[in-house]
Short mmCIF file of C-alpha atoms in Angstrom, two decimals:
data_model
loop_
_atom_site.label_atom_id
_atom_site.label_comp_id
_atom_site.label_asym_id
_atom_site.label_seq_id
_atom_site.Cartn_x
_atom_site.Cartn_y
_atom_site.Cartn_z
CA MET A 1 14.38 -13.47 11.77
CA THR A 2 16.45 -10.36 10.38
CA GLU A 3 15.24 -10.24 6.57
CA ALA A 4 12.48 -9.56 4.40
CA ILE A 5 11.43 -9.08 0.72
CA LEU A 6 9.21 -6.48 -0.26
CA LEU A 7 7.15 -6.72 -3.33
CA VAL A 8 7.17 -3.30 -4.74
CA GLY A 9 7.19 -3.76 -8.55
CA GLY A 10 3.65 -3.35 -9.57
CA LYS A 11 2.53 -0.60 -11.98
CA GLY A 12 -0.46 0.71 -9.75
CA THR A 13 -2.72 0.89 -12.89
CA ARG A 14 -6.03 1.19 -10.57
CA LEU A 15 -4.30 4.06 -8.79
CA ARG A 16 -3.83 6.28 -11.98
CA PRO A 17 -3.13 9.06 -12.26
CA LEU A 18 -1.33 9.24 -8.96
CA THR A 19 1.19 6.62 -10.39
CA VAL A 20 1.94 8.10 -13.69
CA HIS A 21 5.19 9.66 -12.45
CA THR A 22 5.38 7.79 -9.21
CA PRO A 23 5.38 4.04 -8.23
CA LYS A 24 2.55 2.94 -5.91
CA PRO A 25 4.67 2.63 -2.94
CA MET A 26 6.27 5.87 -3.32
CA VAL A 27 3.01 7.94 -3.46
CA PRO A 28 2.93 9.85 -0.04
CA ALA A 29 0.49 8.78 2.68
CA ALA A 30 0.28 10.76 5.88
CA GLY A 31 3.45 12.76 4.55
CA VAL A 32 5.94 10.25 3.61
CA PRO A 33 6.06 7.52 0.90
CA PHE A 34 3.79 4.68 1.82
CA LEU A 35 6.75 2.23 1.59
CA THR A 36 8.37 4.17 4.51
CA HIS A 37 5.60 2.91 7.05
CA GLN A 38 6.11 -0.56 5.74
CA LEU A 39 9.72 -0.54 6.24
CA ALA A 40 9.48 1.00 9.71
CA ARG A 41 7.30 -1.43 10.94
CA ALA A 42 9.08 -4.11 9.67
CA ARG A 43 12.42 -2.64 11.33
CA ALA A 44 10.37 -2.29 14.73
CA ALA A 45 9.43 -5.98 14.49
CA GLY A 46 13.33 -6.84 14.41
CA VAL A 47 14.08 -6.98 10.74
CA GLU A 48 17.40 -5.76 9.90
CA HIS A 49 17.95 -6.68 6.07
CA ILE A 50 15.37 -5.92 3.34
CA VAL A 51 15.39 -6.62 -0.39
CA LEU A 52 13.11 -4.45 -2.36
CA ALA A 53 11.90 -6.45 -5.51
CA THR A 54 11.41 -3.37 -7.94
CA SER A 55 10.12 -3.01 -11.50
CA TYR A 56 8.16 -0.34 -12.31
CA LEU A 57 9.80 3.12 -12.24
CA ALA A 58 12.55 1.15 -10.28
CA GLU A 59 14.75 4.22 -10.57
CA VAL A 60 12.90 6.05 -8.12
CA PHE A 61 13.34 4.03 -4.97
CA GLU A 62 17.47 3.78 -4.34
CA PRO A 63 17.83 7.67 -4.65
CA TYR A 64 15.13 8.24 -1.66
CA PHE A 65 16.11 5.28 0.61
CA GLY A 66 19.72 4.72 -0.17
CA ASP A 67 21.32 1.93 1.92
CA GLY A 68 18.64 2.07 4.44
CA SER A 69 20.66 3.21 7.30
CA ASP A 70 18.39 6.33 8.02
CA LEU A 71 15.78 3.79 9.04
CA GLY A 72 18.10 1.51 10.73
CA LEU A 73 18.13 -1.11 7.83
CA HIS A 74 20.18 -2.66 5.07
CA ILE A 75 18.34 -2.06 2.08
CA GLU A 76 19.34 -3.85 -1.13
CA TYR A 77 17.60 -3.52 -4.61
CA VAL A 78 16.62 -6.20 -7.44
CA THR A 79 14.97 -5.13 -10.47
CA GLU A 80 13.00 -7.37 -12.78
CA ARG A 81 13.70 -7.13 -16.60
CA GLU A 82 10.50 -8.66 -17.42
CA PRO A 83 7.29 -8.88 -15.03
CA LEU A 84 7.62 -12.03 -13.19
CA GLY A 85 4.44 -11.94 -11.04
CA THR A 86 4.40 -12.49 -7.18
CA GLY A 87 6.31 -15.65 -6.95
CA GLY A 88 8.94 -15.02 -9.69
CA ALA A 89 9.88 -11.59 -8.04
CA ILE A 90 10.31 -13.38 -4.77
CA ARG A 91 12.60 -16.15 -6.59
CA ASN A 92 14.36 -13.32 -8.45
CA VAL A 93 15.81 -11.64 -5.28
CA ALA A 94 16.58 -15.08 -3.64
CA ALA A 95 20.33 -14.61 -4.33
CA ARG A 96 20.44 -11.69 -2.18
CA LEU A 97 19.21 -13.44 1.01
CA ARG A 98 21.62 -14.49 3.71
CA SER A 99 19.34 -16.79 5.57
CA GLY A 100 19.90 -20.56 5.65
CA PRO A 101 17.72 -23.18 4.13
CA ASP A 102 15.48 -23.64 7.21
CA ASP A 103 15.43 -19.95 8.02
CA PRO A 104 12.47 -17.77 8.10
CA VAL A 105 12.08 -14.77 5.52
CA LEU A 106 9.13 -12.46 5.71
CA VAL A 107 7.54 -11.34 2.43
CA PHE A 108 5.20 -8.36 2.33
CA ASN A 109 3.18 -6.90 -0.69
CA GLY A 110 3.90 -3.20 -1.33
CA ASP A 111 0.28 -2.01 -1.25
CA ILE A 112 -0.97 -3.03 2.06
CA LEU A 113 -1.61 -1.04 5.18
CA THR A 114 -1.80 -3.28 8.10
CA GLY A 115 -1.32 -3.50 12.06
CA LEU A 116 -0.13 -7.01 11.77
CA ASP A 117 1.75 -8.36 14.63
CA ILE A 118 4.81 -9.35 12.55
CA ARG A 119 6.36 -10.99 15.37
CA ALA A 120 3.54 -13.21 16.12
CA LEU A 121 3.39 -14.30 12.56
CA VAL A 122 6.95 -15.43 12.58
CA ASP A 123 6.32 -17.15 15.99
CA THR A 124 3.35 -19.12 14.45
CA HIS A 125 5.66 -19.89 11.68
CA GLU A 126 8.42 -21.32 13.85
CA SER A 127 6.28 -23.24 16.47
CA THR A 128 4.04 -25.15 13.91
CA GLY A 129 7.13 -26.02 11.66
CA ALA A 130 5.34 -24.72 8.80
CA ASP A 131 6.94 -24.35 5.19
CA VAL A 132 4.73 -21.09 4.39
CA SER A 133 2.88 -19.12 7.04
CA LEU A 134 0.31 -16.71 5.88
CA HIS A 135 -1.20 -13.66 7.25
CA LEU A 136 -5.07 -14.22 6.98
CA THR A 137 -7.82 -11.52 7.85
CA LYS A 138 -11.57 -11.65 7.91
CA VAL A 139 -13.70 -9.33 5.43
CA THR A 140 -17.47 -9.03 5.05
CA ASP A 141 -17.42 -9.34 1.18
CA PRO A 142 -14.61 -11.64 0.36
CA ARG A 143 -15.59 -11.88 -3.40
CA ALA A 144 -12.80 -9.77 -4.44
CA TYR A 145 -10.23 -11.73 -2.83
CA GLY A 146 -8.67 -15.11 -2.43
CA LEU A 147 -10.28 -17.00 0.31
CA VAL A 148 -8.10 -19.20 2.42
CA PRO A 149 -10.00 -21.97 4.64
CA THR A 150 -8.03 -23.57 7.47
CA ASP A 151 -8.80 -26.53 9.88
CA GLY A 152 -9.04 -26.26 13.67
CA ASN A 153 -5.33 -25.90 14.02
CA GLY A 154 -4.76 -23.05 11.43
CA ARG A 155 -3.54 -25.33 8.68
CA VAL A 156 -4.28 -24.17 5.17
CA LEU A 157 -6.74 -26.50 3.47
CA ALA A 158 -7.17 -24.64 0.19
CA PHE A 159 -6.59 -21.66 -2.10
CA LEU A 160 -9.99 -20.31 -3.84
CA GLU A 161 -9.54 -17.32 -5.97
CA LYS A 162 -12.17 -15.01 -6.11
CA PRO A 163 -15.38 -16.76 -5.57
CA GLN A 164 -18.46 -15.43 -7.07
CA THR A 165 -21.32 -17.82 -6.01
CA PRO A 166 -22.49 -18.27 -2.41
CA GLU A 167 -21.62 -21.72 -2.75
CA GLU A 168 -17.81 -20.74 -3.44
CA ILE A 169 -17.87 -18.61 -0.31
CA VAL A 170 -16.59 -21.31 2.39
CA THR A 171 -15.00 -18.98 4.51
CA ASP A 172 -14.46 -15.19 5.41
CA GLN A 173 -10.38 -15.59 5.53
CA ILE A 174 -8.66 -13.90 2.83
CA ASN A 175 -5.12 -13.94 2.17
CA ALA A 176 -3.88 -10.64 3.46
CA GLY A 177 -0.36 -10.31 1.62
CA ALA A 178 2.06 -10.91 4.11
CA TYR A 179 4.09 -14.53 4.40
CA VAL A 180 6.80 -16.21 6.10
CA PHE A 181 8.58 -18.62 3.98
CA ARG A 182 11.18 -21.29 4.74
CA ARG A 183 14.18 -20.11 2.58
CA SER A 184 14.57 -23.49 0.96
CA VAL A 185 10.97 -22.98 -0.34
CA ILE A 186 11.89 -19.68 -2.06
CA ASP A 187 14.63 -21.17 -3.81
CA ALA A 188 12.48 -24.16 -5.18
CA ILE A 189 10.41 -21.52 -6.93
CA PRO A 190 10.96 -21.82 -10.76
CA ALA A 191 13.47 -19.04 -11.87
CA ASP A 192 13.16 -16.62 -14.90
CA ARG A 193 9.76 -16.99 -15.61
CA PRO A 194 6.52 -15.58 -14.29
CA VAL A 195 5.09 -17.37 -11.23
CA SER A 196 2.09 -16.31 -9.17
CA VAL A 197 2.30 -17.55 -5.60
CA GLU A 198 -1.54 -17.45 -5.28
CA ARG A 199 -2.40 -19.49 -8.19
CA GLU A 200 0.94 -21.67 -8.76
CA THR A 201 3.25 -21.70 -5.72
CA PHE A 202 0.82 -22.05 -2.68
CA PRO A 203 -1.70 -24.42 -4.46
CA GLY A 204 1.30 -26.63 -5.70
CA LEU A 205 2.99 -26.84 -2.24
CA LEU A 206 -0.45 -28.00 -1.02
CA ALA A 207 -0.79 -30.54 -3.53
CA ALA A 208 2.88 -32.06 -2.79
CA GLY A 209 2.05 -32.36 1.04
CA ALA A 210 3.60 -29.18 2.43
CA HIS A 211 2.57 -27.49 5.59
CA LEU A 212 1.01 -23.98 4.98
CA GLN A 213 -0.04 -22.51 8.08
CA GLY A 214 -2.62 -19.32 8.48
CA MET A 215 -2.79 -17.15 11.27
CA VAL A 216 -5.67 -14.84 11.53
CA ASP A 217 -5.03 -11.16 12.80
CA SER A 218 -7.86 -8.97 12.18
CA THR A 219 -6.30 -5.77 13.40
CA TYR A 220 -6.09 -2.86 10.79
CA TRP A 221 -5.83 -4.03 7.33
CA LEU A 222 -6.47 -2.19 4.17
CA ASP A 223 -5.66 -2.85 0.48
CA LEU A 224 -4.62 0.79 -1.02
CA GLY A 225 -5.20 -0.46 -4.49
CA THR A 226 -7.55 2.40 -5.27
CA PRO A 227 -7.85 5.92 -5.06
CA ALA A 228 -10.39 5.92 -2.43
CA ALA A 229 -8.55 3.49 -0.33
CA PHE A 230 -5.32 5.24 -0.47
CA VAL A 231 -6.84 8.34 0.76
CA ARG A 232 -8.48 6.67 3.34
CA GLY A 233 -5.50 4.76 4.40
CA SER A 234 -3.42 8.19 4.72
CA ALA A 235 -6.10 9.64 6.79
CA ASP A 236 -6.14 6.83 9.08
CA LEU A 237 -2.40 6.85 9.72
CA VAL A 238 -2.73 10.68 10.53
CA LEU A 239 -5.74 9.72 12.84
CA GLY A 240 -3.83 7.04 14.60
CA ARG A 241 -6.16 4.41 13.52
CA ALA A 242 -3.58 2.45 11.39
CA PRO A 243 -0.08 1.88 13.43
CA SER A 244 3.04 3.40 11.80
CA PRO A 245 6.28 4.70 13.68
CA ALA A 246 6.96 6.75 10.43
CA VAL A 247 4.36 9.31 10.69
CA PRO A 248 6.29 12.45 10.87
CA GLY A 249 4.42 14.37 13.31
CA ARG A 250 1.78 14.24 16.08
CA ARG A 251 -1.25 12.09 15.22
CA GLY A 252 -4.55 13.91 15.28
CA ASP A 253 -7.02 15.68 13.05
CA ARG A 254 -4.55 17.28 10.78
CA LEU A 255 -0.71 16.88 9.88
CA ILE A 256 0.91 19.80 8.65
CA LEU A 257 4.32 19.34 7.32
CA PRO A 258 7.42 21.75 7.65
CA THR A 259 7.45 24.53 4.84
CA ALA A 260 3.55 24.02 4.11
CA THR A 261 1.59 27.27 4.47
CA VAL A 262 -2.06 27.16 6.18
CA ALA A 263 -4.23 30.37 6.44
CA PRO A 264 -5.41 30.77 10.07
CA ASP A 265 -8.96 30.54 9.32
CA ALA A 266 -8.72 27.32 6.99
CA LYS A 267 -10.31 24.31 8.37
CA LEU A 268 -8.37 20.95 8.27
CA THR A 269 -10.01 17.85 9.80
CA GLY A 270 -10.58 14.03 9.51
CA GLY A 271 -6.88 13.12 9.04
CA THR A 272 -5.95 15.68 6.50
CA VAL A 273 -2.46 16.04 5.60
CA VAL A 274 -0.60 18.86 3.82
CA GLY A 275 2.69 18.14 2.30
CA GLU A 276 5.75 20.22 2.30
CA GLY A 277 5.51 23.35 0.18
CA ALA A 278 1.82 23.27 -0.03
CA TYR A 279 -0.25 26.25 0.26
CA ILE A 280 -3.74 26.36 1.69
CA ALA A 281 -5.64 29.91 1.46
CA GLU A 282 -8.09 31.65 3.41
CA GLY A 283 -11.50 29.85 4.17
CA ALA A 284 -10.53 26.50 2.71
CA ARG A 285 -12.21 23.52 4.16
CA ILE A 286 -10.40 20.04 3.75
CA SER A 287 -11.53 16.93 5.43
CA GLY A 288 -9.83 13.36 5.18
CA SER A 289 -7.85 14.46 2.26
CA ALA A 290 -4.20 14.45 1.08
CA ILE A 291 -2.46 17.59 -0.29
CA LEU A 292 0.71 16.70 -1.70
CA PRO A 293 3.84 18.76 -1.71
CA GLY A 294 3.64 21.91 -3.75
CA ALA A 295 0.10 21.84 -4.19
CA VAL A 296 -2.16 25.00 -3.83
CA VAL A 297 -5.85 25.12 -2.69
CA GLU A 298 -7.12 28.45 -3.29
CA ALA A 299 -9.64 30.52 -1.02
CA GLY A 300 -13.06 28.96 -0.04
CA ALA A 301 -12.25 25.62 -1.89
CA VAL A 302 -14.08 22.59 -0.01
CA ILE A 303 -12.13 19.22 -0.56
CA THR A 304 -13.30 15.90 1.15
CA ASP A 305 -11.83 12.41 0.94
CA SER A 306 -9.77 13.55 -1.81
CA LEU A 307 -6.11 13.66 -3.11
CA ILE A 308 -4.48 16.56 -4.76
CA GLY A 309 -1.38 15.94 -6.40
CA THR A 310 2.21 17.23 -6.53
CA ARG A 311 2.08 20.80 -7.74
CA ALA A 312 -1.65 20.84 -8.58
CA ARG A 313 -3.86 23.77 -7.91
CA VAL A 314 -7.47 23.61 -6.97
CA GLY A 315 -9.38 26.90 -7.69
CA GLU A 316 -11.44 29.19 -5.33
CA ARG A 317 -14.64 27.99 -4.22
CA THR A 318 -14.20 24.57 -6.01
CA VAL A 319 -15.80 21.67 -4.41
CA LEU A 320 -14.26 18.11 -4.57
CA THR A 321 -15.66 15.17 -3.18
CA GLY A 322 -13.79 11.84 -3.68
CA VAL A 323 -11.69 13.23 -6.42
CA VAL A 324 -8.07 12.61 -7.37
CA VAL A 325 -6.40 15.72 -9.15
CA GLY A 326 -3.25 14.26 -10.71
CA ASP A 327 0.36 16.07 -10.35
CA GLY A 328 0.67 19.71 -12.02
CA ALA A 329 -3.10 19.44 -12.87
CA THR A 330 -5.37 22.72 -12.47
CA VAL A 331 -9.07 22.66 -11.49
CA GLY A 332 -10.50 25.98 -11.90
CA ALA A 333 -12.44 28.19 -9.70
CA ASP A 334 -16.27 27.33 -9.08
CA ASN A 335 -16.12 23.48 -10.21
CA GLU A 336 -17.70 20.87 -8.57
CA LEU A 337 -16.36 17.42 -8.94
CA ARG A 338 -17.78 14.28 -7.18
CA ASP A 339 -16.96 10.53 -6.35
CA GLY A 340 -14.66 8.86 -8.84
CA VAL A 341 -13.54 11.69 -11.01
CA ARG A 342 -9.74 11.50 -11.77
CA VAL A 343 -8.13 14.65 -13.31
CA TRP A 344 -5.21 13.59 -15.20
CA CYS A 345 -1.65 14.94 -14.39
CA GLY A 346 -1.09 18.24 -16.19
CA ALA A 347 -4.73 18.81 -17.27
CA GLN A 348 -6.42 22.36 -17.15
CA LEU A 349 -9.95 22.59 -16.10
CA PRO A 350 -11.35 25.79 -16.79
CA ALA A 351 -13.48 27.90 -14.04
CA GLY A 352 -16.88 26.69 -13.81
CA ALA A 353 -16.32 24.01 -16.26
CA VAL A 354 -17.97 20.98 -14.49
CA ARG A 355 -20.88 20.82 -11.85
CA PHE A 356 -22.95 18.41 -10.36
CA SER A 357 -25.68 20.98 -9.14
CA SER A 358 -26.97 24.36 -10.18
CA ASP A 359 -24.90 27.40 -10.26
CA MET A 360 -26.86 28.90 -7.40
#
């Protein structure tokens, strides 16, 4: 198994303003674009050739990764002219694949951070003779996901999209967003129109009697679709809870990239990462957060579980908890912002403008 498709065309609307200027897979997590972690893990599993299915801000990817040789890969890029959905995007890159009709092709969603044993998924696919094999994981509350019940041998029985009633929740197994396709199955997906693998391809294959195999791997798994999840994923990479050979430094309580400046008495904990060229001033306390390149955190600021965008600025004594500050934005001194607040790119919040507690 030497090639894979990475689906990186989504607009990342749930992550805005992080994705206003940057496609979701290119937002830094633990100091490098998130996509770097996926590419490095694929390479470590033996993948050599990867096709990136791009769409939104497609022009960003190739200048950064080039031909992939720095990662020991050969990377090609295919851009959708119109949004094609997951299945349509897979079919759209088929001409770049080198596999024979019965060969396995890995497919990854570009927004999942996982400890999946990629080789085990391929081995399961080959040993069972499946047409498609799916990585499944177990979650406590499956209502936001597609359920995938299987029989005692792991063969997929159905695909149940986002059930809401207790009667509909027949399993805690969900589609975890990584697949192995028999190449001929990819070629059979309709071309040049939107196709959803979850709602059309997989149910259609089941109805036609195809063999779809599920493999439950309940190691680390996180959908990075929301700002809170993205910040958590970055911290987990720094802390070593999520595996990646691409973390640019030693894992631990903090990761400070070259050219960043951190005052000696600033306290960084909880998997905080400080990007290149960023500046952390005296007395700042930052926990579980991502400070992107060129950002400035002024003296005495307290930042928890938050993301500070590229070249953004956080003023003195400002307190941020569960907040996203967009690229180039300024949050003035003595503000207090709490869970879910998103400061848009380039916005200017004056000193003392917003608080959730008294000014005492």
